[in-house]
Coordinates of C-alpha atoms and ligand atoms in Angstrom, one line a residue:
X734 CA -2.7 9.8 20.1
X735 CA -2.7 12.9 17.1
X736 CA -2.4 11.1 13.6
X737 CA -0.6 14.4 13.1
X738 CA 2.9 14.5 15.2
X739 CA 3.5 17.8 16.9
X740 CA 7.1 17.9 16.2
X741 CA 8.6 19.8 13.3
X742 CA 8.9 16.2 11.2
X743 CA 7.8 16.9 8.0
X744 CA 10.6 17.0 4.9
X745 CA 9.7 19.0 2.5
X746 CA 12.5 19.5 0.0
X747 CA 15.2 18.7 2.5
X748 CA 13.6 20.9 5.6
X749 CA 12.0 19.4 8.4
X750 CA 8.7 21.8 8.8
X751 CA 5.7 21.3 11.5
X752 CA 2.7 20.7 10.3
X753 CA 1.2 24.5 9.6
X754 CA 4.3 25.0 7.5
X755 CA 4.6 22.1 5.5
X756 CA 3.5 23.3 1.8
X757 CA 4.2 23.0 -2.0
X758 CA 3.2 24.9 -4.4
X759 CA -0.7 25.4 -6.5
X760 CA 1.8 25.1 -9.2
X761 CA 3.2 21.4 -8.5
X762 CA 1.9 19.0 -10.7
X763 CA 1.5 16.2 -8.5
X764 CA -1.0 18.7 -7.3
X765 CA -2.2 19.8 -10.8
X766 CA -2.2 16.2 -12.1
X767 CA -1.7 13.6 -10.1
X768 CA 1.5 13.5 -11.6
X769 CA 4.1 11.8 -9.1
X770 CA 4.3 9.0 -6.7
X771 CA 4.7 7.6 -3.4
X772 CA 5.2 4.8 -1.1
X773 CA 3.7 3.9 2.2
X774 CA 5.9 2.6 5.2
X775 CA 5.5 0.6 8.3
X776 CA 6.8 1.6 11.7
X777 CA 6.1 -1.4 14.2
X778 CA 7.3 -0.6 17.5
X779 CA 10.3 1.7 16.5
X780 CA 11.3 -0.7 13.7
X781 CA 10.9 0.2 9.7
X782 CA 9.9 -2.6 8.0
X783 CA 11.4 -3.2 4.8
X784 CA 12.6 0.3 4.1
X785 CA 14.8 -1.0 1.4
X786 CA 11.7 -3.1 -1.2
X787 CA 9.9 0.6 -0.7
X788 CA 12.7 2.6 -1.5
X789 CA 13.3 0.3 -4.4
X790 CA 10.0 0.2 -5.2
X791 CA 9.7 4.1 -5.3
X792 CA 12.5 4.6 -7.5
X793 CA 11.5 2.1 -10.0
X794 CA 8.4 4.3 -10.1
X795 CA 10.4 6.9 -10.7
X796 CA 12.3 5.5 -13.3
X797 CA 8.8 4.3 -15.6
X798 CA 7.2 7.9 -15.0
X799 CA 10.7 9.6 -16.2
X800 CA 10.5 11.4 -13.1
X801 CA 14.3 12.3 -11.6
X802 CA 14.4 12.1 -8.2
X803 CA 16.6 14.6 -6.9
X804 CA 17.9 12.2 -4.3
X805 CA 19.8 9.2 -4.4
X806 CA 18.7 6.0 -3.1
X807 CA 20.3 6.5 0.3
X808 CA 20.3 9.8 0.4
X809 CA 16.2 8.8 0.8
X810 CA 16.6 6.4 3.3
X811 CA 18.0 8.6 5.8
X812 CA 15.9 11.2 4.9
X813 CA 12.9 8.5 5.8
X814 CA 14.8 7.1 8.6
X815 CA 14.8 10.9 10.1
X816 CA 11.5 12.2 9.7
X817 CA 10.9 8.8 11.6
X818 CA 13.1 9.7 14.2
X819 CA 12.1 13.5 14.6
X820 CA 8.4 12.4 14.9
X821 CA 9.4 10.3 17.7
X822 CA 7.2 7.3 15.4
X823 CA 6.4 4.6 17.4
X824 CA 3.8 3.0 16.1
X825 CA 2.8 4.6 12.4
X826 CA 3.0 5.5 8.8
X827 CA 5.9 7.1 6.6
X828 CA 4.7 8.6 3.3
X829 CA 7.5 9.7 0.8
X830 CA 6.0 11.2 -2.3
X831 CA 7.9 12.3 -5.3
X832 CA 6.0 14.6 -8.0
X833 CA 7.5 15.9 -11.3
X834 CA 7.7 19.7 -9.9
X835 CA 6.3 22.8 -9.7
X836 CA 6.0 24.9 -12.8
X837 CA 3.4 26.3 -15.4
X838 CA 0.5 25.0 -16.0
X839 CA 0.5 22.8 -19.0
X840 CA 1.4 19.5 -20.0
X841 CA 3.5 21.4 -22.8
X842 CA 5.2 23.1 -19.7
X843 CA 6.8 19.7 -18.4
X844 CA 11.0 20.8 -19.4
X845 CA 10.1 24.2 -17.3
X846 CA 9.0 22.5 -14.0
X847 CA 11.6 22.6 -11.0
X848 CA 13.3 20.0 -9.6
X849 CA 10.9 17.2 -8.7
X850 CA 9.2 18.0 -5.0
X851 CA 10.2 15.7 -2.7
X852 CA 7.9 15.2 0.8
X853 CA 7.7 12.9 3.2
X854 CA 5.2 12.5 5.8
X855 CA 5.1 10.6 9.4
X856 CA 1.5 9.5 10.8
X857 CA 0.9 7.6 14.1
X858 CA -1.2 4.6 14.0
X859 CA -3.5 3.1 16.7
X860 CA -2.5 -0.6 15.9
X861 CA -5.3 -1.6 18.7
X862 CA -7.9 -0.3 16.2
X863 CA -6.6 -2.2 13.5
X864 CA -6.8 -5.1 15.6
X865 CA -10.2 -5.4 17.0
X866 CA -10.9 -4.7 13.5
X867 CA -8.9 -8.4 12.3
X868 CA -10.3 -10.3 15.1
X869 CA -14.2 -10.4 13.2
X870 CA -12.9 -9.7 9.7
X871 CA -14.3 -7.3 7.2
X872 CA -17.1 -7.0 4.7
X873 CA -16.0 -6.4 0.5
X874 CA -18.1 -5.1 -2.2
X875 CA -17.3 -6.2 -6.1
X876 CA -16.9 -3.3 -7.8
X877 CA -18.2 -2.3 -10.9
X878 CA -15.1 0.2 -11.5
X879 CA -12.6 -2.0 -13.3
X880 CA -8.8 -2.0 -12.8
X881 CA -7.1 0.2 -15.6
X882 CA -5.6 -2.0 -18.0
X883 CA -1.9 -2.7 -17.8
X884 CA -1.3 -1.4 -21.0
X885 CA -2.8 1.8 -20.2
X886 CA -1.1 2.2 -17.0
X887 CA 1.3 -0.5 -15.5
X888 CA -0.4 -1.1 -11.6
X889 CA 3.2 -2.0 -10.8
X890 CA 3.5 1.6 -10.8
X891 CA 2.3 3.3 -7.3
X892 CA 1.4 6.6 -8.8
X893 CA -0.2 9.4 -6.9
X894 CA -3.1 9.0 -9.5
X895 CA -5.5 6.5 -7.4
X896 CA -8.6 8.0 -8.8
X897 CA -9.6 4.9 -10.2
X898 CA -9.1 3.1 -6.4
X899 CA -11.1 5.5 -5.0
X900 CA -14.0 5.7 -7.0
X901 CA -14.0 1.9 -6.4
X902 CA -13.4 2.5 -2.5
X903 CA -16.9 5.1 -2.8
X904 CA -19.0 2.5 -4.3
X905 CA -18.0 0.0 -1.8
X906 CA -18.7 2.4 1.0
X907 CA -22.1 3.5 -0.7
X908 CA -23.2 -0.4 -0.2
X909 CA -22.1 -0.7 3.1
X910 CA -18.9 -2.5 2.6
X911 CA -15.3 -2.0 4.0
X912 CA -13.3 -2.9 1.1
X913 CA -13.5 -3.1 -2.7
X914 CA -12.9 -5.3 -5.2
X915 CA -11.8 -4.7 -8.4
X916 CA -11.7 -7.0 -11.3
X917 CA -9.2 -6.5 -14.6
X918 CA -11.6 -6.0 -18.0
X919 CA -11.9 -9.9 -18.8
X920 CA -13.7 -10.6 -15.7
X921 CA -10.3 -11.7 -13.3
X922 CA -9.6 -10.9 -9.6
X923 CA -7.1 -8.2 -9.5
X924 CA -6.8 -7.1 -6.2
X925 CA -8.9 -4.5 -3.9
X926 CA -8.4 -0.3 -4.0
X927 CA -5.2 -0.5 -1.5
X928 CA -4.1 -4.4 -1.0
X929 CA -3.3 -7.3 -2.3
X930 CA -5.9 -10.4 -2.5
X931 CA -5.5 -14.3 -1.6
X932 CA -7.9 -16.8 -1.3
X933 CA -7.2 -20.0 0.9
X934 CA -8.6 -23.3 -0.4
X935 CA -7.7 -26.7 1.2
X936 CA -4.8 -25.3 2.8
X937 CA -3.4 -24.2 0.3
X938 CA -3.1 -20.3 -1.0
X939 CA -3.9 -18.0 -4.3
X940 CA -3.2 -14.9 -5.6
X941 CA -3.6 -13.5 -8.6
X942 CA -0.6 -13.2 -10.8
X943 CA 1.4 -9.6 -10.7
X944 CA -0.1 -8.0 -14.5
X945 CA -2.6 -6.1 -13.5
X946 CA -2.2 -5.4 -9.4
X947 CA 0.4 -3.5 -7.8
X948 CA 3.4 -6.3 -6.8
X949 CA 2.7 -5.5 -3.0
X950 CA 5.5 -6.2 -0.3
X951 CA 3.6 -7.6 2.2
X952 CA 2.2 -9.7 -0.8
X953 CA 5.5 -10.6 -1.0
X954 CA 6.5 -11.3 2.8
X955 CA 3.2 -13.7 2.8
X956 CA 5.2 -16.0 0.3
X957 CA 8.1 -15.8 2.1
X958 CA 5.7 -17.1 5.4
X959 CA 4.5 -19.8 3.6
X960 CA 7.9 -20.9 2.4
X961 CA 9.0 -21.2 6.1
X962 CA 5.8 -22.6 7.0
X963 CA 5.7 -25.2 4.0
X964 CA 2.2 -24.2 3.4
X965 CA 1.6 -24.8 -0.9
X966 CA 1.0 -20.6 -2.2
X967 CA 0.9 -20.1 -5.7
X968 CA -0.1 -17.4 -8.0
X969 CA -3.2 -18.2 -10.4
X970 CA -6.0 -16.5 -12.0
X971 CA -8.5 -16.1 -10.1
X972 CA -12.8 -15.7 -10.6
X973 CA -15.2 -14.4 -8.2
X974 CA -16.1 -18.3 -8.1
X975 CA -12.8 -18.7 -6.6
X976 CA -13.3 -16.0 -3.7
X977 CA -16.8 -17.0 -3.0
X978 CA -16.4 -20.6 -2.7
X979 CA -12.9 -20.2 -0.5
X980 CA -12.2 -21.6 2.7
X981 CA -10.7 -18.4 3.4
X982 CA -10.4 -15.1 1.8
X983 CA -8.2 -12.2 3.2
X984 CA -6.7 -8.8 1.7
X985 CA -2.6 -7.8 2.8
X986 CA -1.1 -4.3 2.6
X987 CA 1.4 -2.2 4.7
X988 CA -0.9 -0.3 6.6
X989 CA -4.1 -3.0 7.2
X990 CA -1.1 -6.1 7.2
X991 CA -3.6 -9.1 6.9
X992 CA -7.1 -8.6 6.9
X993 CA -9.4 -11.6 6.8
X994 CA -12.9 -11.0 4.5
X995 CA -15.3 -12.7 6.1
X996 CA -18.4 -11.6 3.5
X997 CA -18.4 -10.5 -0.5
X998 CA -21.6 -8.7 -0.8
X999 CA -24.7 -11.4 -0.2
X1000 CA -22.3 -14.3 0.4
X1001 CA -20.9 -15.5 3.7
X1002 CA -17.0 -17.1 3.5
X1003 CA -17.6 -20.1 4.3
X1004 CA -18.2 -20.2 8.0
X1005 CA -18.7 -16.6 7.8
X1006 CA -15.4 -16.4 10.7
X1007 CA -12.1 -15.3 10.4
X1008 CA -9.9 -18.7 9.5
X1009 CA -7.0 -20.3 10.9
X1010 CA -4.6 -19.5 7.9
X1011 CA -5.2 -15.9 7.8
X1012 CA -4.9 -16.0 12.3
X1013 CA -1.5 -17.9 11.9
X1014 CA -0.4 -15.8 8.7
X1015 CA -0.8 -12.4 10.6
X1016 CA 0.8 -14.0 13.5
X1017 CA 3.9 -14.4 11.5
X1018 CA 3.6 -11.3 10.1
X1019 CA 3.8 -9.2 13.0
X1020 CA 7.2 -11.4 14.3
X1021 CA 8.2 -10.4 11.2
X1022 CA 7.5 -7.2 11.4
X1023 CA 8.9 -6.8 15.0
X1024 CA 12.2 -8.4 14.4
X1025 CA 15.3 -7.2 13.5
X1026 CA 15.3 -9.0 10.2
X1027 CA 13.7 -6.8 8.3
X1028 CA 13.7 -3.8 10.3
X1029 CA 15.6 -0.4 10.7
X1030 CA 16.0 1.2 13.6
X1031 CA 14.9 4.9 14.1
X1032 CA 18.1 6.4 14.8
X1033 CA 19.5 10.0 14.6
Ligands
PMP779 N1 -2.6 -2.8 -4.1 C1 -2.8 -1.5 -4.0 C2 -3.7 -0.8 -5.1 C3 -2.2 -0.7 -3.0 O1 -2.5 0.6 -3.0 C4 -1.4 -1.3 -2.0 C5 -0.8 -0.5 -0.9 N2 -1.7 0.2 -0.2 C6 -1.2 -2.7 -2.1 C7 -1.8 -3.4 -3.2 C8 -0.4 -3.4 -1.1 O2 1.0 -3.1 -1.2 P1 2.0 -3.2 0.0 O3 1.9 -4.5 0.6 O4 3.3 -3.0 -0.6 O5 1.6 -2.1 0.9

């Protein structure tokens, strides 16, 4: 199936365009600058998951970049609940992004932008891929590029600048890996460039403390898992030596869900295989995920 939906399913600033008509401005700064943000959704067979922690989540972005988002809170839910319903979504991605506006050029030109731009973009998925993927786990590279500080740049905040992901993301590619880690300045796992990081050691699970990694919400629903399932999960700091020496190491994130790591550059994870944890974890993940709990319907 097209990634790209035919249908004319694209908002841009409260229109639904098709695809060769859905444009902003040269002059929006999200565009000039990177200056704006966005959220990433999951559709699992015609149910949203979570639509309300990632419309929270996107506003609290909002409200530490000062950016005003011309919508209210549900006013952006059924705006995301339509594009999903115009683009027919089965299976896919929503991507609301909010950027400061469109305007001169120049940082001193920030009171003369317009009201902030406000798009958001449907994708469908091939979960099959993603699948065949899980069952033999991926490879992860440690990256050199560092995680920006919190104190220059909360990672709570899911900005449209990801420059510092992706350079990450490059090197990891460059040496043949699928995923990157990244580390904060004093030597700590943080998470990798687009999900959240646990580590499995004698049944019980890690992750590193939210401070320098963006508070994920399928981070999030993997507590709430191992509450039902009374498996011990904490949050801890964690070292390479933690990771390399784990029973089992695996990354979570909207779009990937739960992927197991099965190598970290020359060393095998333990048996080298994906582990029972992270097969029972992503098991309850997708019930979740295909329940009504948690999901909204794609209605008109
Ligand atoms: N960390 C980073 C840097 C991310 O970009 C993402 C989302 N792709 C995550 C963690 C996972 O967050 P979530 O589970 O909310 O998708």
């Amino acid at each position: 199936m097209d990634p790209i939906p035919a249908k004319p399913c694209i908002y841009v600033n409260g229109e639904f365009c098709a695809y060769e008509n859905a444009k902003i401005s040269v002059f929006d700064h999200g565009f000039v600058y990177g200056d704006g943000i966005f959220e990433g959704i999951q559709v699992v067979d015609g149910l949203i998951f979570k639509l309300e922690a990632h419309v929270d989540r996107l506003f609290r972005s909002a409200q530490f970049l000062k950016i005003e988002v011309p919508l209210s809170k549900s006013e952006m839910t059924k705006a995301i609940i339509s594009v999903a319903h115009r683009a027919g979504l089965k299976d896919g991605y929503i991507r609301p992004v909010v950027s400061r506006g469109a305007g001169p050029l120049g940082m001193r030109n920030m009171s003369k932008l317009s009201p902030a731009t406000v798009v958001i973009i449907p994708q469908n998925e091939d979960a099959k891929a993603k699948d065949s993927l899980r069952k033999k786990g991926i490879t992860a590279h440690i990256s050199s590029i560092r995680r920006i500080p919190t104190d220059a740049l909360d990672s709570r905040v899911k900005s449209c600048n990801y420059i510092n992901n992706i350079l990450a993301y490059l090197e990891a590619l460059e040496c043949g890996a699928d995923t990157a880690i990244m580390l904060d300045a004093t030597g700590h796992v943080c998470e990798t460039h687009g999900s959240n990081i646990f580590v499995v050691r004698d049944g019980a699970l890690y992750t590193p403390p939210v401070g320098n990694i963006l508070d994920g919400i399928t981070r999030q629903t993997v507590f709430e898992l191992c509450a039902a399932k009374n498996m011990p999960c904490s949050e801890r700091d964690l070292t390479l030596y933690d990771l390399i020496t784990a029973d089992e190491v695996f990354e979570t994130a909207t779009m990937i869900e739960l992927m197991p790591i099965t190598r970290i550059d020359g060393y095998q994870i333990a048996a080298g295989k994906v582990g029972p944890m992270s097969q029972a974890l992503h098991s309850g993940l997708r019930e979740l995920m295909k329940g009504e709990r948690y999901g909204t319907p794609i209605a008109a």
